[in-house]
CSV table of C-alpha atoms and ligand atoms in Angstrom, one decimal:
chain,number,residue,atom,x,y,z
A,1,UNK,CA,192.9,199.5,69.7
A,2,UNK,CA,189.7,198.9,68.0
A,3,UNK,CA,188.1,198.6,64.6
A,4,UNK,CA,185.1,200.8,64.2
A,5,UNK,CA,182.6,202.1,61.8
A,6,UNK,CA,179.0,203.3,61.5
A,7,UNK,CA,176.1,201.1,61.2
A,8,UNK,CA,174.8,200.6,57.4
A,9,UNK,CA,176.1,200.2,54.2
A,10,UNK,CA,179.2,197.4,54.7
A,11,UNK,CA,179.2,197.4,58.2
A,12,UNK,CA,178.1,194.0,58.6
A,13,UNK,CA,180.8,193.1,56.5
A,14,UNK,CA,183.3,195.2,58.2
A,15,UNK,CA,182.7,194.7,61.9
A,16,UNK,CA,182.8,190.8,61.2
A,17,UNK,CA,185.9,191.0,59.7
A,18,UNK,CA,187.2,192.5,62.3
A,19,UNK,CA,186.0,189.9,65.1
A,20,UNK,CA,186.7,187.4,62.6
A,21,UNK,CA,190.8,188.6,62.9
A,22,UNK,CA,190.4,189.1,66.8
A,23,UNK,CA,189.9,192.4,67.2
A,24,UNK,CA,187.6,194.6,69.7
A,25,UNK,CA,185.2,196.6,67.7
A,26,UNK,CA,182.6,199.8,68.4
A,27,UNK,CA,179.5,199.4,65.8
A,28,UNK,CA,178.1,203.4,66.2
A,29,UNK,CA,174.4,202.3,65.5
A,30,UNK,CA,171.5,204.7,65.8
A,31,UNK,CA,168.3,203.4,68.3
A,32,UNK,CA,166.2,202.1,65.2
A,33,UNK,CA,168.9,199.7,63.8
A,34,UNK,CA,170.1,197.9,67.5
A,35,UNK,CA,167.6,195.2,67.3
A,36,UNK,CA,168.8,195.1,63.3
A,37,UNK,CA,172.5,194.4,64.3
A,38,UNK,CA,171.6,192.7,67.4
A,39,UNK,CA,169.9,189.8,65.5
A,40,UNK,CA,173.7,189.2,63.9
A,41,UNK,CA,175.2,188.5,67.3
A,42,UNK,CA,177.0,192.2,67.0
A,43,UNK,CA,175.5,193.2,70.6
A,44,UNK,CA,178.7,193.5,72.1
A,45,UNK,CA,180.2,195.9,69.6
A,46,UNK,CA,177.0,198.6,69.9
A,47,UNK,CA,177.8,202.2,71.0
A,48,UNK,CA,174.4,203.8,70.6
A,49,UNK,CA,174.5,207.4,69.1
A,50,UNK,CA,171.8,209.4,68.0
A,51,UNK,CA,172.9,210.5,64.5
A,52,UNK,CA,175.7,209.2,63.0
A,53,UNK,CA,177.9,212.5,63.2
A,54,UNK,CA,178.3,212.0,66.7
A,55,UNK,CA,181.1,210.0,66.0
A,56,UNK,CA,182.7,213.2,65.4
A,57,UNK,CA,182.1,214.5,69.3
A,58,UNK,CA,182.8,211.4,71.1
A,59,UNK,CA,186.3,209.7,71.7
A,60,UNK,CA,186.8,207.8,69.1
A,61,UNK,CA,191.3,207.6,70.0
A,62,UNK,CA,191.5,204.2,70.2
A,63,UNK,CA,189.5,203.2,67.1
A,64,UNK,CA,190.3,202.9,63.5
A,65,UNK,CA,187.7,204.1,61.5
A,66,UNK,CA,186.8,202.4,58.2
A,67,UNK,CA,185.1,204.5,56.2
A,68,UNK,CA,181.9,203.7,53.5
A,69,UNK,CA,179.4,204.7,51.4
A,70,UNK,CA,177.4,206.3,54.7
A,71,UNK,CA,180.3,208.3,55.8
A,72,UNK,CA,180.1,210.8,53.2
A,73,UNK,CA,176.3,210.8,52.2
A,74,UNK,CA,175.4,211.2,56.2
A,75,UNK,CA,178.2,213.2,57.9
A,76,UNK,CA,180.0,214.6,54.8
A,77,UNK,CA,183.7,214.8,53.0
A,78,UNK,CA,184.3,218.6,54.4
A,79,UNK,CA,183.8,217.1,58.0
A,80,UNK,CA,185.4,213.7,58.0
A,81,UNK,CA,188.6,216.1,56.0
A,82,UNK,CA,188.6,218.3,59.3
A,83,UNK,CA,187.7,215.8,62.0
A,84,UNK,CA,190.2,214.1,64.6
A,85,UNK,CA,188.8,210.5,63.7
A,86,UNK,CA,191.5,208.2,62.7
A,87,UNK,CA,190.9,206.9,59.7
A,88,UNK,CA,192.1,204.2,57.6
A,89,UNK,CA,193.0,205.2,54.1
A,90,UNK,CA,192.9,208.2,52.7
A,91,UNK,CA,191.4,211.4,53.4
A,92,UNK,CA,193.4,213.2,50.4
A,93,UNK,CA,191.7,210.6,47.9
A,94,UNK,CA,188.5,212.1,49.6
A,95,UNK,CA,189.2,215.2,48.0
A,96,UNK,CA,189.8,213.6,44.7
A,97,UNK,CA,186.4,211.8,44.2
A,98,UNK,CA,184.6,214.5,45.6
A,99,UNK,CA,185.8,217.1,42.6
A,100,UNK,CA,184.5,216.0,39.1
A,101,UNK,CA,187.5,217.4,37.5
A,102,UNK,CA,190.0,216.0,39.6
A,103,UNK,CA,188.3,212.3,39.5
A,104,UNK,CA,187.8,212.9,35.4
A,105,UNK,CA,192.0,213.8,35.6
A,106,UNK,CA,193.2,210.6,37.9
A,107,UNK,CA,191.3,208.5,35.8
A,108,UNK,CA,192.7,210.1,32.4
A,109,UNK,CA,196.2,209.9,33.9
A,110,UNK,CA,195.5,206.4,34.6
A,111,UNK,CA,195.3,205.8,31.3
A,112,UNK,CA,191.7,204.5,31.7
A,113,UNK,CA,188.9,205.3,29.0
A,114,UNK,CA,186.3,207.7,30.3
A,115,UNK,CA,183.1,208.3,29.1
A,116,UNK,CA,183.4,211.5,26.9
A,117,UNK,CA,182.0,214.6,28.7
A,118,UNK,CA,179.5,217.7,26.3
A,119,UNK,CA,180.6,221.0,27.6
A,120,UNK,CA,178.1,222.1,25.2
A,121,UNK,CA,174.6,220.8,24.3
A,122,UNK,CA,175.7,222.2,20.9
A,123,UNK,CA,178.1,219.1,20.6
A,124,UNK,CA,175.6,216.6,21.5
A,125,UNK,CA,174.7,213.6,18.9
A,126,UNK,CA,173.8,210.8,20.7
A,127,UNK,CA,172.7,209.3,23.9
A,128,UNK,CA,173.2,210.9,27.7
A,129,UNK,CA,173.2,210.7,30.5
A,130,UNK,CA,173.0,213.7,32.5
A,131,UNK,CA,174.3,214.1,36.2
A,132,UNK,CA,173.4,215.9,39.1
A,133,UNK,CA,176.6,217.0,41.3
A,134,UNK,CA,177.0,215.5,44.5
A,135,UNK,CA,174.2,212.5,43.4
A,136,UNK,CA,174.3,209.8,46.1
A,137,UNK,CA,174.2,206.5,44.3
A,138,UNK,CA,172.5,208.1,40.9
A,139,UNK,CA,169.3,209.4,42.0
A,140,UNK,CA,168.2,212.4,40.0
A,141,UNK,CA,170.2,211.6,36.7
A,142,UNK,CA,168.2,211.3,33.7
A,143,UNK,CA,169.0,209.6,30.2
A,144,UNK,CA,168.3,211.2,27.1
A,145,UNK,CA,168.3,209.5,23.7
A,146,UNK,CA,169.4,213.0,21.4
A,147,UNK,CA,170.3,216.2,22.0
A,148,UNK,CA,165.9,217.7,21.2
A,149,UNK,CA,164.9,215.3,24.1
A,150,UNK,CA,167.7,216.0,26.6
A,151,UNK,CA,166.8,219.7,25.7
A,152,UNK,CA,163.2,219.1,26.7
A,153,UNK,CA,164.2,217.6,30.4
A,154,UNK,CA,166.5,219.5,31.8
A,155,UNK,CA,166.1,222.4,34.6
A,156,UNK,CA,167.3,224.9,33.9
A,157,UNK,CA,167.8,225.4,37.5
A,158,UNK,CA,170.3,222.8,38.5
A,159,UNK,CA,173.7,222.1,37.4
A,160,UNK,CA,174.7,219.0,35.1
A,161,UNK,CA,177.4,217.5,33.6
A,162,UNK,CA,176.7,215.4,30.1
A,163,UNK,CA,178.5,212.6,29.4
A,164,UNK,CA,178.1,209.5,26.7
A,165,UNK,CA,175.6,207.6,27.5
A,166,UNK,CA,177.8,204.2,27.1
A,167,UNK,CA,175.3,200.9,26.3
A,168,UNK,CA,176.9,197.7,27.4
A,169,UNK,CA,177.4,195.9,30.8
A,170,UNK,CA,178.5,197.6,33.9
A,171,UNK,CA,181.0,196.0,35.8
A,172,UNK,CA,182.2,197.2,39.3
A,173,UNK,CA,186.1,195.6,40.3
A,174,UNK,CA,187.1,195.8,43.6
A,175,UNK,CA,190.6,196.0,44.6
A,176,UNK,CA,192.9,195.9,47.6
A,177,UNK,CA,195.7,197.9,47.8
A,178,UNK,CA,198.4,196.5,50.6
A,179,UNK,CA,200.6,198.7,52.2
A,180,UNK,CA,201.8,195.6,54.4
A,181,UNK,CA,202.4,193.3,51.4
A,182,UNK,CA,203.5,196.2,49.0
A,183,UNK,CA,200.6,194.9,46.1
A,184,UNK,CA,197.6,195.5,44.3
A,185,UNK,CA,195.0,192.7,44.9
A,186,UNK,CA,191.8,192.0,42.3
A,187,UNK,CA,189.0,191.3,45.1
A,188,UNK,CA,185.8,190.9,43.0
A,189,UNK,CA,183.3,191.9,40.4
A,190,UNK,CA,179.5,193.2,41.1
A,191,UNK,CA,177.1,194.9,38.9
A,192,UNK,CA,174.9,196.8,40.6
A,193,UNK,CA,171.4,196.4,40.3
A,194,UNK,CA,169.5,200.3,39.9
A,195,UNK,CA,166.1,200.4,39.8
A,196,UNK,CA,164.2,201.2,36.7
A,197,UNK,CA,167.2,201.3,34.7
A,198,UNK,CA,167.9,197.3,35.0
A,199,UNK,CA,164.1,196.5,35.2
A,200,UNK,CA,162.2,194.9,32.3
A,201,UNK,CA,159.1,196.9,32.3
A,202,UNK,CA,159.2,200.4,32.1
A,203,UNK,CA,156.3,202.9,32.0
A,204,UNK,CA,157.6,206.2,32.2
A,205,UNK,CA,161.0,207.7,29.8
A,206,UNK,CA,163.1,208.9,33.3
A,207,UNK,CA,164.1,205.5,34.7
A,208,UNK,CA,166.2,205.8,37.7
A,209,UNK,CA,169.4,204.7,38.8
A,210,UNK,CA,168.8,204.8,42.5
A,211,UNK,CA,170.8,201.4,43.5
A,212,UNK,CA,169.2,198.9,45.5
A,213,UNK,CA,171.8,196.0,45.9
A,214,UNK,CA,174.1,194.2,43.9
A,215,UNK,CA,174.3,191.3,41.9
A,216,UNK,CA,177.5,188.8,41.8
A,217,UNK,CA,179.7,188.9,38.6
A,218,UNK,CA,182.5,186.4,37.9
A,219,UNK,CA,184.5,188.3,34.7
A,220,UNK,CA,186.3,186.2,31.8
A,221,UNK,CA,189.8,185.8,33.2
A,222,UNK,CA,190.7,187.6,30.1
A,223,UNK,CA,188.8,190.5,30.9
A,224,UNK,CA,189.8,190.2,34.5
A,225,UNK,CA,193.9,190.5,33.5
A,226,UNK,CA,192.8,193.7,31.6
A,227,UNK,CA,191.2,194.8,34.7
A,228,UNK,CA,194.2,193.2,37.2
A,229,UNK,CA,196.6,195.5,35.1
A,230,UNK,CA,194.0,198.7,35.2
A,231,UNK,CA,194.0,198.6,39.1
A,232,UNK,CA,197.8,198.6,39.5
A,233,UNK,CA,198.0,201.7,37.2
A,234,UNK,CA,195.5,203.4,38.9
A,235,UNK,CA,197.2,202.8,42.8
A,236,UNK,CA,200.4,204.1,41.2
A,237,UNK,CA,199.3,206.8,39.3
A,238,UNK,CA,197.3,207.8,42.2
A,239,UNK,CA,200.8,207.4,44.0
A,240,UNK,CA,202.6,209.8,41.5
A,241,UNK,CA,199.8,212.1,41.4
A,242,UNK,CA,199.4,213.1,44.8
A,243,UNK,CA,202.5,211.7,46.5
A,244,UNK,CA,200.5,209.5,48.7
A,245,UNK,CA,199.5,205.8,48.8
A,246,UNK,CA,196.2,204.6,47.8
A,247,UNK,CA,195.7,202.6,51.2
A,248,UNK,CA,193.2,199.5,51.2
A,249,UNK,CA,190.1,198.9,49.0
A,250,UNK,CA,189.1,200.5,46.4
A,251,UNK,CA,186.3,200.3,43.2
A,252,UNK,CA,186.9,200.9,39.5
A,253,UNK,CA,183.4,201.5,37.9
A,254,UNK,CA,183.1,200.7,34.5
A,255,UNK,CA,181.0,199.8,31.6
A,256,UNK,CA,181.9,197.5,28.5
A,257,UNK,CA,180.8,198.2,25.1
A,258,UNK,CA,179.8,195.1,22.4
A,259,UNK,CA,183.4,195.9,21.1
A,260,UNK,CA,184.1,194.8,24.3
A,261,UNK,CA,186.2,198.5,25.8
A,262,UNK,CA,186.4,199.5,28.9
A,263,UNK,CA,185.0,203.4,29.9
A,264,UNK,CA,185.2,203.9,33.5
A,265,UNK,CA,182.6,206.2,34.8
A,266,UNK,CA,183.5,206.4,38.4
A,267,UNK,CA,186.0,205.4,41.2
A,268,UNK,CA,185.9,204.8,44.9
A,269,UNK,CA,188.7,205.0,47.0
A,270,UNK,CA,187.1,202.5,50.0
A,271,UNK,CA,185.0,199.6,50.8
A,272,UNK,CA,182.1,199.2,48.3
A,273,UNK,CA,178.7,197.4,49.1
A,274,UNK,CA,179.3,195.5,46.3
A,275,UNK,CA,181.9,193.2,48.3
A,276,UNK,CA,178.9,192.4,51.1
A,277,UNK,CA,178.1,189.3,48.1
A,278,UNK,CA,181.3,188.2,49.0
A,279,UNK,CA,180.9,187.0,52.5
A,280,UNK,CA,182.7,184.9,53.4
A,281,UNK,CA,184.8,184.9,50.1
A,282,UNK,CA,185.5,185.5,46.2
A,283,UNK,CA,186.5,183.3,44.1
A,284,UNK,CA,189.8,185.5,43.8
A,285,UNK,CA,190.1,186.2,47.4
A,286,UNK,CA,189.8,182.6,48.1
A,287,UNK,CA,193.1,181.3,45.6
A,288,UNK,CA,195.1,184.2,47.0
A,289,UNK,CA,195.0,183.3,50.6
A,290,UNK,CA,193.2,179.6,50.5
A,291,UNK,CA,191.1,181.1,53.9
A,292,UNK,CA,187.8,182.5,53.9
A,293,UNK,CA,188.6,186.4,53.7
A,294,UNK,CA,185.3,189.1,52.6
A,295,UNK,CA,186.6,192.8,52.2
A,296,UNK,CA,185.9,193.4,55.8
A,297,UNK,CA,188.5,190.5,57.1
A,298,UNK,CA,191.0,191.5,54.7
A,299,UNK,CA,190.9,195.4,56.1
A,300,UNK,CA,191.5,193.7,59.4
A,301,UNK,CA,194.3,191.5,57.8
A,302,UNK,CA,195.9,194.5,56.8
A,303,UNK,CA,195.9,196.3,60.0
A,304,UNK,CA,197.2,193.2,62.3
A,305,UNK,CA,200.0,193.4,59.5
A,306,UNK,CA,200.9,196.8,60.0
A,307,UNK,CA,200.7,196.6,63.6
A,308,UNK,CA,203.2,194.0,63.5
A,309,UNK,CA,205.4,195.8,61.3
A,310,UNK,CA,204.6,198.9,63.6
A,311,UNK,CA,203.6,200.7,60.3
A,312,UNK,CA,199.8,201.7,61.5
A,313,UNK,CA,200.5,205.0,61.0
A,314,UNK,CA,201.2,205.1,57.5
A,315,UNK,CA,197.7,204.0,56.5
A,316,UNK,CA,195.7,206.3,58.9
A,317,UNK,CA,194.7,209.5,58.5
B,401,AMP,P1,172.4,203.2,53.1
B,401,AMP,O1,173.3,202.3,53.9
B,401,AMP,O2,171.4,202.5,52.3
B,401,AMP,O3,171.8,204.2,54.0
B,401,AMP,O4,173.3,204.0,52.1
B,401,AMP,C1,174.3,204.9,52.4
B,401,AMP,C2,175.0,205.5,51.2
B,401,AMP,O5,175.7,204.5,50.5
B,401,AMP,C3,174.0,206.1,50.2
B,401,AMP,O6,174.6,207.2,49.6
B,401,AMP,C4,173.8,205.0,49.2
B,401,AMP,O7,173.4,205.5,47.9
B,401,AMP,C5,175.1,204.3,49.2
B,401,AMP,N1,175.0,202.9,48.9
B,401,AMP,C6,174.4,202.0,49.7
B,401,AMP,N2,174.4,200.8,49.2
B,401,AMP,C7,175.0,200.9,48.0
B,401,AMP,C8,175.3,200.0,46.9
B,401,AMP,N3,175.0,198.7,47.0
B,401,AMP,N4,175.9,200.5,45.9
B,401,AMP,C9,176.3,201.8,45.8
B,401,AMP,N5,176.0,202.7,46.7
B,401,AMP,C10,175.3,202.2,47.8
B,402,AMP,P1,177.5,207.2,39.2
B,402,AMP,O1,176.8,208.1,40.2
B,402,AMP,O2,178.5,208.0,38.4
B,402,AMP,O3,178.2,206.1,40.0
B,402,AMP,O4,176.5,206.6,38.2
B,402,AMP,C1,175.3,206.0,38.6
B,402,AMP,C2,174.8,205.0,37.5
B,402,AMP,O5,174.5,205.7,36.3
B,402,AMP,C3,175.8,204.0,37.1
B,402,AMP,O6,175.8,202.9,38.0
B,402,AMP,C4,175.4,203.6,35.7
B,402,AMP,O7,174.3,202.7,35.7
B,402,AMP,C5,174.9,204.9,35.2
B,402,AMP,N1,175.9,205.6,34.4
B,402,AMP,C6,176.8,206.5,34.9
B,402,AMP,N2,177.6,207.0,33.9
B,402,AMP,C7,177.2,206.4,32.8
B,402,AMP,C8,177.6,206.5,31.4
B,402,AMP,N3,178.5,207.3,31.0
B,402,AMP,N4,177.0,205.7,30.5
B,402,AMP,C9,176.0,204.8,30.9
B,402,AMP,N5,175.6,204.7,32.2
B,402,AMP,C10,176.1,205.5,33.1
């Protein structure tokens, strides 16, 4: 059996992890980016594919998939839902962050804080942000300071959803949920950096959040119990919910306010590129296993684990 994935996003991170734990991998890396992952020493794991959905034609049986960021925004939920690939995690959660409503209720149910949403511009008395469905990694949302200038920028063409425009830090947690060890793990904080919105200088009133990397975050530990307790909640509420285990890592998205609360604007139910800054460890990752383990050794962890318990099965999908 091998550990797979396509090449980009946290593939560096994954694939690695995976050698680093012993195991055979398959990198499926288009022509352009060979030399790319070649230069890391990855040769041996290349299989050379043209687009990335070709992972859905060829055999992929003996591979685990580990699904990223790239997964949906170049072959798509509705594909990856009705393909053959074995995947690790949860294809159900798919279904979950893909539906506004649905992500908006987990998150409720959760008990976490969520930004409040304007079903009507009517209702509108401060700052927003306004989203574009189906926006890969923020581009084409737009902030608006009051309701006059939010009316003055919007097309009427596409389809938004308002929310609170929330001023404070963002903070992006990732987690590990453990089949294998029955627990929630706290992996690490990020903030990701989005060009114009974090720049200094700004010359134009639509700054965009298109993300370009991210930038480590170490959280006050009192902060980081809140956030401990907010991930174990979430895994088993996700759990009650749907009947089904939240499987591996995970991302709570969130922003705190000067009164220091927590609104979470967004989940993630896999690896992150936020945990590529922690290669070859967090400072959290490192006291819970005194070894250098990065998100992408961890998933390997988990599935030598499994194997050995002959529980694979429970986290593929
Ligand atoms: P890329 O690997 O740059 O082609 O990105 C693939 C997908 O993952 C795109 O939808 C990106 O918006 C998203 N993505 C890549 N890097 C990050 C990041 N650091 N934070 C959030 N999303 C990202
Ligand atoms: P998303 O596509 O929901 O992950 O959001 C992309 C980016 O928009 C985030 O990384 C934040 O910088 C920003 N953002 C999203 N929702 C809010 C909000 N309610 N208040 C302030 N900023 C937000």
């Amino acid at each position: 059996m091998k550990i797979g994935t396509i090449a980009s996003h946290s593939a560096l991170n994954i694939i690695s992890g995976a050698k680093a734990e012993g195991f055979a991998t398959a990198l499926y890396c288009k022509t352009d980016r060979i030399s790319f992952y070649q230069s890391f020493g990855l040769g041996d794991s290349i299989v050379e594919v043209s687009s990335f959905d070709e992972i859905l034609t060829i055999d992929t049986s003996d591979v685990v998939i580990i699904p990223h960021g790239s997964f949906v925004a170049y072959i798509g939920a509705e594909r990856i839902l009705n393909s053959k690939l074995r995947v690790f995690g949860n294809k159900e959660l798919l279904k979950w962050e893909e539906d506004r409503s649905l992500k908006t209720r987990l998150m409720q149910k959760a008990g976490l804080k969520v930004p409040p949403e304007f079903t009507s511009i009517d209702d509108i008395d401060g700052p927003v942000i306004a989203k574009t469905h189906g926006a890969a990694g923020g581009e084409g949302y737009f902030i608006a300071s009051s309701r006059d200038e939010l009316e003055s920028k919007i097309d009427p063409q596409i389809i938004y959803t308002f929310q609170k425009y929330i001023v404070g830090t963002k903070v992006f947690v990732t987690y590990f949920r453990s089949i294998a060890r029955n627990r929630t793990e706290i992996f690490g904080a990020d903030i990701r950096y989005e060009t114009d919105a974090d720049a200094n200088l700004r010359f134009n009133n639509r700054p965009s959040f298109l993300v370009i990397g991210n930038l480590p975050m170490v959280l006050r530990e009192s902060i980081l119990a809140k956030y401990y307790q907010m991930g174990v909640t979430f895994a088993e509420t996700y759990k009650r919910l749907t009947g089904e285990e939240l499987v591996g890592p995970f991302c709570l998205e969130t922003i705190i306010d000067k009164d220091q609360q927590i609104y979470t604007f967004e989940f993630s139910g896999r690896i992150v590129a936020g945990t590529n800054i922690w290669i070859p460890y967090s400072p959290y990752s490192f006291i819970q296993f005194n070894k250098p383990v990065w998100m992408g050794r961890r998933i390997a962890m988990e599935i030598k684990e499994l194997q050995e318990q002959d529980r694979l099965e429970e986290v593929l999908s």
